[in-house]
C-alpha positions as CSV (number, residue, x, y, z in Angstrom):
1,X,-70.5,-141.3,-84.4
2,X,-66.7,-142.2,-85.9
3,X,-63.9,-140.3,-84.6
4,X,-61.7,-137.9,-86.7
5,X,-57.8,-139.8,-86.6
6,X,-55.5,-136.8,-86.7
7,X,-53.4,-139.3,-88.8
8,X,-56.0,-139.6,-91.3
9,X,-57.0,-136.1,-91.3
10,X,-53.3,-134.7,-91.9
11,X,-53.5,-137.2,-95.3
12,X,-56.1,-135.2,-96.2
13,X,-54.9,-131.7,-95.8
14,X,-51.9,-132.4,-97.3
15,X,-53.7,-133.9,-100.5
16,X,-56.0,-131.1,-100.5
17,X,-53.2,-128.9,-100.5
18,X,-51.0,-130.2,-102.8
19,X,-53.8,-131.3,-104.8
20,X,-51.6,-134.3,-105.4
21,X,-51.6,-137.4,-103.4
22,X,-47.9,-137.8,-104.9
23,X,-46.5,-134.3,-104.0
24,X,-48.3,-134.9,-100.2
25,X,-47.2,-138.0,-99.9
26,X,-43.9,-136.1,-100.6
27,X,-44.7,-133.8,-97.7
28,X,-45.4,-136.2,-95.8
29,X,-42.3,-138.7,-96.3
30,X,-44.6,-141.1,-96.6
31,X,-45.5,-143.8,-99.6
32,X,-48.0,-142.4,-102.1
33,X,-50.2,-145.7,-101.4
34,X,-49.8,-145.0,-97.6
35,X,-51.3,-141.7,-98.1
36,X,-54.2,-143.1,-100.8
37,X,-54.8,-145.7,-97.5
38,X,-55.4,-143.0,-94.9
39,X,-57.2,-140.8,-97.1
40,X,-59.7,-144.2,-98.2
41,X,-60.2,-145.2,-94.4
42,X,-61.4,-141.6,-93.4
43,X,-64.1,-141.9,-96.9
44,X,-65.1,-145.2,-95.2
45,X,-65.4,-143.6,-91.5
46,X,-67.3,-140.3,-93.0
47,X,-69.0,-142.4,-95.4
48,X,-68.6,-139.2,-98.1
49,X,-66.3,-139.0,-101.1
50,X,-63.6,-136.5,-100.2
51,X,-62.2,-135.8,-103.7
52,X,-62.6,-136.0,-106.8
53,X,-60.5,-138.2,-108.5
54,X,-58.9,-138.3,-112.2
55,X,-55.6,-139.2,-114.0
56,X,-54.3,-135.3,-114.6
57,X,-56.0,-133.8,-111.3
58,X,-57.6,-134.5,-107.6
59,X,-60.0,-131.7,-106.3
60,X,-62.4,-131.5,-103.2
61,X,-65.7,-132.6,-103.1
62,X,-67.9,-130.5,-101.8
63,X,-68.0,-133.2,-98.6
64,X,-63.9,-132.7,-98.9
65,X,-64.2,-128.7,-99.0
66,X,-66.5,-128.8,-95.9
67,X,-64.1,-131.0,-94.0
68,X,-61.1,-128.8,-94.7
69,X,-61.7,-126.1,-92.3
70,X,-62.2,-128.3,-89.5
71,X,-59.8,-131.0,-90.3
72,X,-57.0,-127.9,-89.6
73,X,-58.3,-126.3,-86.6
74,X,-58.2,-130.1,-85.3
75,X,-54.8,-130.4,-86.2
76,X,-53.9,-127.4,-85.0
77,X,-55.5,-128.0,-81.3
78,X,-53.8,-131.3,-81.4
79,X,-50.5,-129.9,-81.9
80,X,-50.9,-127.0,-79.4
81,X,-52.4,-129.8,-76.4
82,X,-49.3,-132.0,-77.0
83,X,-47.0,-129.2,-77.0
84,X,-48.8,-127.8,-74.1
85,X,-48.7,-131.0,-71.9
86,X,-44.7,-131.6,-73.5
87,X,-43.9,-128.6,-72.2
88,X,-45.3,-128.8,-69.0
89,X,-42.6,-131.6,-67.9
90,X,-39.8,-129.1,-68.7
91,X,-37.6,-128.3,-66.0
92,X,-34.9,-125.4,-65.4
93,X,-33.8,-122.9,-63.2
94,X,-34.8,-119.0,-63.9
95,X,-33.2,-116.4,-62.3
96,X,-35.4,-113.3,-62.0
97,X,-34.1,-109.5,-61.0
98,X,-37.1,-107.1,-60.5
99,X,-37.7,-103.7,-58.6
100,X,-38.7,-103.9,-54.7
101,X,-42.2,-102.8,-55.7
102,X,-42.8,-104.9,-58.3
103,X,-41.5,-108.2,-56.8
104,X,-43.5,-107.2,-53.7
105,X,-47.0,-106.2,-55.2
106,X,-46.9,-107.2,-59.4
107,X,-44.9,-110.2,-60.2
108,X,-45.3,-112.8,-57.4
109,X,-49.2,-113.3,-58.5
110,X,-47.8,-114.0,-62.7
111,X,-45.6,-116.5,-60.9
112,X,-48.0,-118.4,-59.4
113,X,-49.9,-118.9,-62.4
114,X,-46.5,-119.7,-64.3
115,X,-45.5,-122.5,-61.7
116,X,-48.8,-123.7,-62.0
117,X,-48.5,-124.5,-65.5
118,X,-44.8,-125.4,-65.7
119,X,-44.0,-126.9,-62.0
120,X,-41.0,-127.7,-62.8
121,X,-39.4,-124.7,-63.7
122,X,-38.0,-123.4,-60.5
123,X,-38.0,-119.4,-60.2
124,X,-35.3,-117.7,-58.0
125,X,-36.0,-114.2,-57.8
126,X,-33.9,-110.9,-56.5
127,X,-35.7,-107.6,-55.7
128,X,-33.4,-104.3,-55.4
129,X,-32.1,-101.6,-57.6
130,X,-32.3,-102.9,-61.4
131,X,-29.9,-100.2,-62.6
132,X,-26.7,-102.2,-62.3
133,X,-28.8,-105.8,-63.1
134,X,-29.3,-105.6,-66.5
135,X,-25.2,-105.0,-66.4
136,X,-25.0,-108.9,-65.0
137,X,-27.6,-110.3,-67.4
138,X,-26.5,-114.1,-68.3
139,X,-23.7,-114.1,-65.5
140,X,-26.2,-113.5,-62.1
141,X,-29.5,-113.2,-63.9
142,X,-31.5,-114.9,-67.1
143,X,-34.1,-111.9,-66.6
144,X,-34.3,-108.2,-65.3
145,X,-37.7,-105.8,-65.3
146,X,-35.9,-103.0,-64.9
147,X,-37.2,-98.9,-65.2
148,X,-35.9,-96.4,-67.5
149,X,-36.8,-92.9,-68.6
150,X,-39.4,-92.7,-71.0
151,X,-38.4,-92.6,-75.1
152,X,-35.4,-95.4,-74.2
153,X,-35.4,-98.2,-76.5
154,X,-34.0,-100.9,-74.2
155,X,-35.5,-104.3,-73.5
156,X,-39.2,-104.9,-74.2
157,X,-42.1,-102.5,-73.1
158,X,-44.1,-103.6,-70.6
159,X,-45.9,-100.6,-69.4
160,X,-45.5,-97.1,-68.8
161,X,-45.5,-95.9,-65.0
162,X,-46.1,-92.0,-63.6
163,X,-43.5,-91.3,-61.0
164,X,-45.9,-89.4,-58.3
165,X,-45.0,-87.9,-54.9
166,X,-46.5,-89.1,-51.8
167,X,-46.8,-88.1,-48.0
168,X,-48.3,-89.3,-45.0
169,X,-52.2,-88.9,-45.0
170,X,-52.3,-87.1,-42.2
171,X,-49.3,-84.8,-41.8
172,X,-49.0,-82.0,-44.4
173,X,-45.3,-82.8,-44.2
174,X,-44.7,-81.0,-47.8
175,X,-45.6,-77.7,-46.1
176,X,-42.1,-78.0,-44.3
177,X,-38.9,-75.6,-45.2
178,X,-36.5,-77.2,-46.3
179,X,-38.4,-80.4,-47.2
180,X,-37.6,-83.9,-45.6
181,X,-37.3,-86.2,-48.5
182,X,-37.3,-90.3,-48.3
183,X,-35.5,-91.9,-51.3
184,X,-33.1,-94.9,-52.4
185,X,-29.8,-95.1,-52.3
186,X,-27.9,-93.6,-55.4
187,X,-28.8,-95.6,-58.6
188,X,-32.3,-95.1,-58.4
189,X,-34.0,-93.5,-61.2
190,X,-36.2,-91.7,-58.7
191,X,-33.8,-90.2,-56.3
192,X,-32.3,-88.9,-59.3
193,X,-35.5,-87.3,-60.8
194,X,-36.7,-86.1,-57.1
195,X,-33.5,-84.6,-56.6
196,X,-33.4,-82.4,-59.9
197,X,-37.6,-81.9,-59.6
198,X,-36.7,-79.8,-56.9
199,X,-33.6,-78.1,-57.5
200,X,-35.1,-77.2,-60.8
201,X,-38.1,-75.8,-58.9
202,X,-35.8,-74.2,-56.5
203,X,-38.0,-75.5,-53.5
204,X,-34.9,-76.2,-50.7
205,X,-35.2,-79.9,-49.3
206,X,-32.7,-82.5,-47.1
207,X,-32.5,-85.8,-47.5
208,X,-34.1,-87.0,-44.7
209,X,-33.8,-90.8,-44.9
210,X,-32.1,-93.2,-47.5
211,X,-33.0,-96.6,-47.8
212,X,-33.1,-100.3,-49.9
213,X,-36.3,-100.9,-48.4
214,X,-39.3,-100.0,-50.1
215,X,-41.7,-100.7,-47.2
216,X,-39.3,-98.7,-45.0
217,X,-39.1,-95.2,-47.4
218,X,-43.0,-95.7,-47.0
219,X,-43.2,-96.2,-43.3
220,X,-41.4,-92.8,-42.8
221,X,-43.5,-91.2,-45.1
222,X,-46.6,-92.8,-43.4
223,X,-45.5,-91.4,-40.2
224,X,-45.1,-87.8,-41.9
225,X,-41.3,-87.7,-41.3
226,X,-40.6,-86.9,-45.2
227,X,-42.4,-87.1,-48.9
228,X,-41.1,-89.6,-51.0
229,X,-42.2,-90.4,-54.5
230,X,-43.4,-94.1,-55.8
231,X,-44.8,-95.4,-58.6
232,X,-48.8,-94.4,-59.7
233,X,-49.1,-98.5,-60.4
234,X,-48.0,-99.1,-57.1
235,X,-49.2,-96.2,-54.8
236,X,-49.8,-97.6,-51.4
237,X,-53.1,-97.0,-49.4
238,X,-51.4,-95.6,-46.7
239,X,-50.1,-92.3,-48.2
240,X,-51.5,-89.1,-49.7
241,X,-51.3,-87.8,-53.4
242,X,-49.1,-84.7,-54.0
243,X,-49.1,-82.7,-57.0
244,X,-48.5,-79.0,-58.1
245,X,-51.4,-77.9,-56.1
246,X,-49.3,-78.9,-52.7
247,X,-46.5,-77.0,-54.2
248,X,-44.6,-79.8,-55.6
249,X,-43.1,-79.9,-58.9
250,X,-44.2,-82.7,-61.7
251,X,-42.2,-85.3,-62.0
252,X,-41.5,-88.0,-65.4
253,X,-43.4,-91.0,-66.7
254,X,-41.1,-94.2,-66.6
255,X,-41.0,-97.4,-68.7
256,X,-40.8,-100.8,-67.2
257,X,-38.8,-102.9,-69.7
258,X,-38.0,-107.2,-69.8
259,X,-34.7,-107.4,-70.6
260,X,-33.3,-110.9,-71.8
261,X,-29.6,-112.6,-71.5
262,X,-28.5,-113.3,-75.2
263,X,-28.6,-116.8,-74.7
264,X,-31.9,-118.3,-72.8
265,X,-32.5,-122.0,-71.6
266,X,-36.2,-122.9,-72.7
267,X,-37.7,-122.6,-69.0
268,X,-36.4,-118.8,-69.4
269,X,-37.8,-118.0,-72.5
270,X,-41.1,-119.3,-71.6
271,X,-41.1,-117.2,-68.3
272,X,-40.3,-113.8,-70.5
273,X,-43.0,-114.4,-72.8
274,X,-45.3,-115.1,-69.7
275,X,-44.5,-111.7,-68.0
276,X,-44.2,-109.9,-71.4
277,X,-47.7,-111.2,-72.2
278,X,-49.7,-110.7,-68.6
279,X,-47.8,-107.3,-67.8
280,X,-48.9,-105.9,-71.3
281,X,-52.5,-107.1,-70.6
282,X,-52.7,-105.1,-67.4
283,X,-51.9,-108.1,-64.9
284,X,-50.6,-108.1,-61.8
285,X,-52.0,-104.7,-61.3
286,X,-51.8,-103.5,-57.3
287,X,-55.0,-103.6,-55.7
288,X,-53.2,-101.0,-52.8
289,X,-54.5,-97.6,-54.5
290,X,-55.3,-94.6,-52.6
């Protein structure tokens, strides 16, 4: 069976397109009997007339109109394996700001399957508070997944997350006046809606531990020293649901958002549209539900 030469096939397309060997030789920036060549030596190899020639026009054959459709799906799949394997040899440094949870539990899996397809692109990667990060974007970081309220318009939407309170499963903690409360320090989009959740609700609380750490804020809880409140994506196996029917007021939905710096190398650009594409899909989703 003869093989299909992309060379010969982009001849044809551009013939059958122009419906001109002149005006695709043109396109092509090739000589018109260059092109008249290609498109004789892939006749030959088919052993089928392609076209139908004459001096005012040059139209498909029905041979040539059956051809078409594949000749551009194999053009197309050539030019997406050689830009795939091109950009595979690309190498760069990313610098990567994400929340504690998520660089703990989400992320570090859509990494692995980035490195494994671009392993030269080396990922450095800071988890903490993302509130002040997206202030630094294109001096300390190339990317930020950051939260936000719900209806902002910054960065692009990855997913929607429902801030829920949590407590140890085996204390009823949230029975306790005034309530012990684990959160992060000031800057965190939680503390802040925890803090006015309950005030609103007039339910008296302390702050009973503060820290960076995400595993720590749920080690407390775990041990029933305080409630704290995480993400519903997220929620670790070790604590317990609350909700209204514990006596605890609701709490709002968040957005997780990819923000960019204005001006990205190519290893960074590929790593956003990686994360934008698998976090949309539903990857990296925490297997850790209660």
């Amino acid at each position: 069976m003869p093989t299909l030469d992309p060379e010969l096939l982009q001849a044809f397309v551009a013939v059958a397109e122009q419906r001109s060997f002149t005006r695709a030789a043109v396109a092509l920036n090739r000589t018109q009997s260059a092109v008249s060549m290609q498109v004789k030596r892939l006749e030959e190899r088919l052993q089928a007339e392609l076209f139908h020639r004459s001096k005012t026009n040059v139209d498909l054959s029905a041979a040539g109109e059956g051809l078409l459709g594949y000749a551009r799906r194999i053009l197309s799949l050539n030019e997406e394996a050689v830009g795939r394997v091109r950009e595979q040899n690309i190498e760069g440094r990313v610098r990567l700001g994400v929340m504690d949870d998520y660089g703990t539990l989400i992320v570090p899996p859509l990494l692995a399957s980035f490195v494994a397809s671009f392993p030269l692109i080396h990922i450095e990667m800071e988890t903490g508070l993302t509130s002040t990060m997206t202030d630094r974007l294109g001096e300390a970081y190339d990317l930020v997944i950051a939260m936000h309220p719900e209806g902002r318009t910054e960065g692009e939407l990855l997913r929607t997350e429902q801030a829920v309170w949590a407590a140890s499963a085996e204390h009823r903690v949230e029975q306790l006046e005034p309530l012990p409360v684990a959160l992060y320090p000031q800057g965190c989009l939680f503390r802040k809606w925890a803090m006015q959740a309950l005030d609103k609700a007039g339910r008296p609380w302390r702050l009973a531990f503060v820290s960076h750490s995400l595993s720590a804020v749920e080690a407390i809880a775990a041990q029933g020293l305080a409630v704290t409140v995480v993400k519903s994506g997220t929620f670790p196996s070790t604590l317990r649901r609350l909700s209204a029917r514990d006596g605890m007021p609701s709490l709002p939905r968040a957005q997780i958002c990819l923000h960019r710096a204005p001006k990205l190398s190519r290893a960074a650009t590929l790593l956003a549209d990686h994360l934008v594409s698998a976090l949309r899909q539903g990857g990296g989703r925490s297997q850790r539900r209660s």
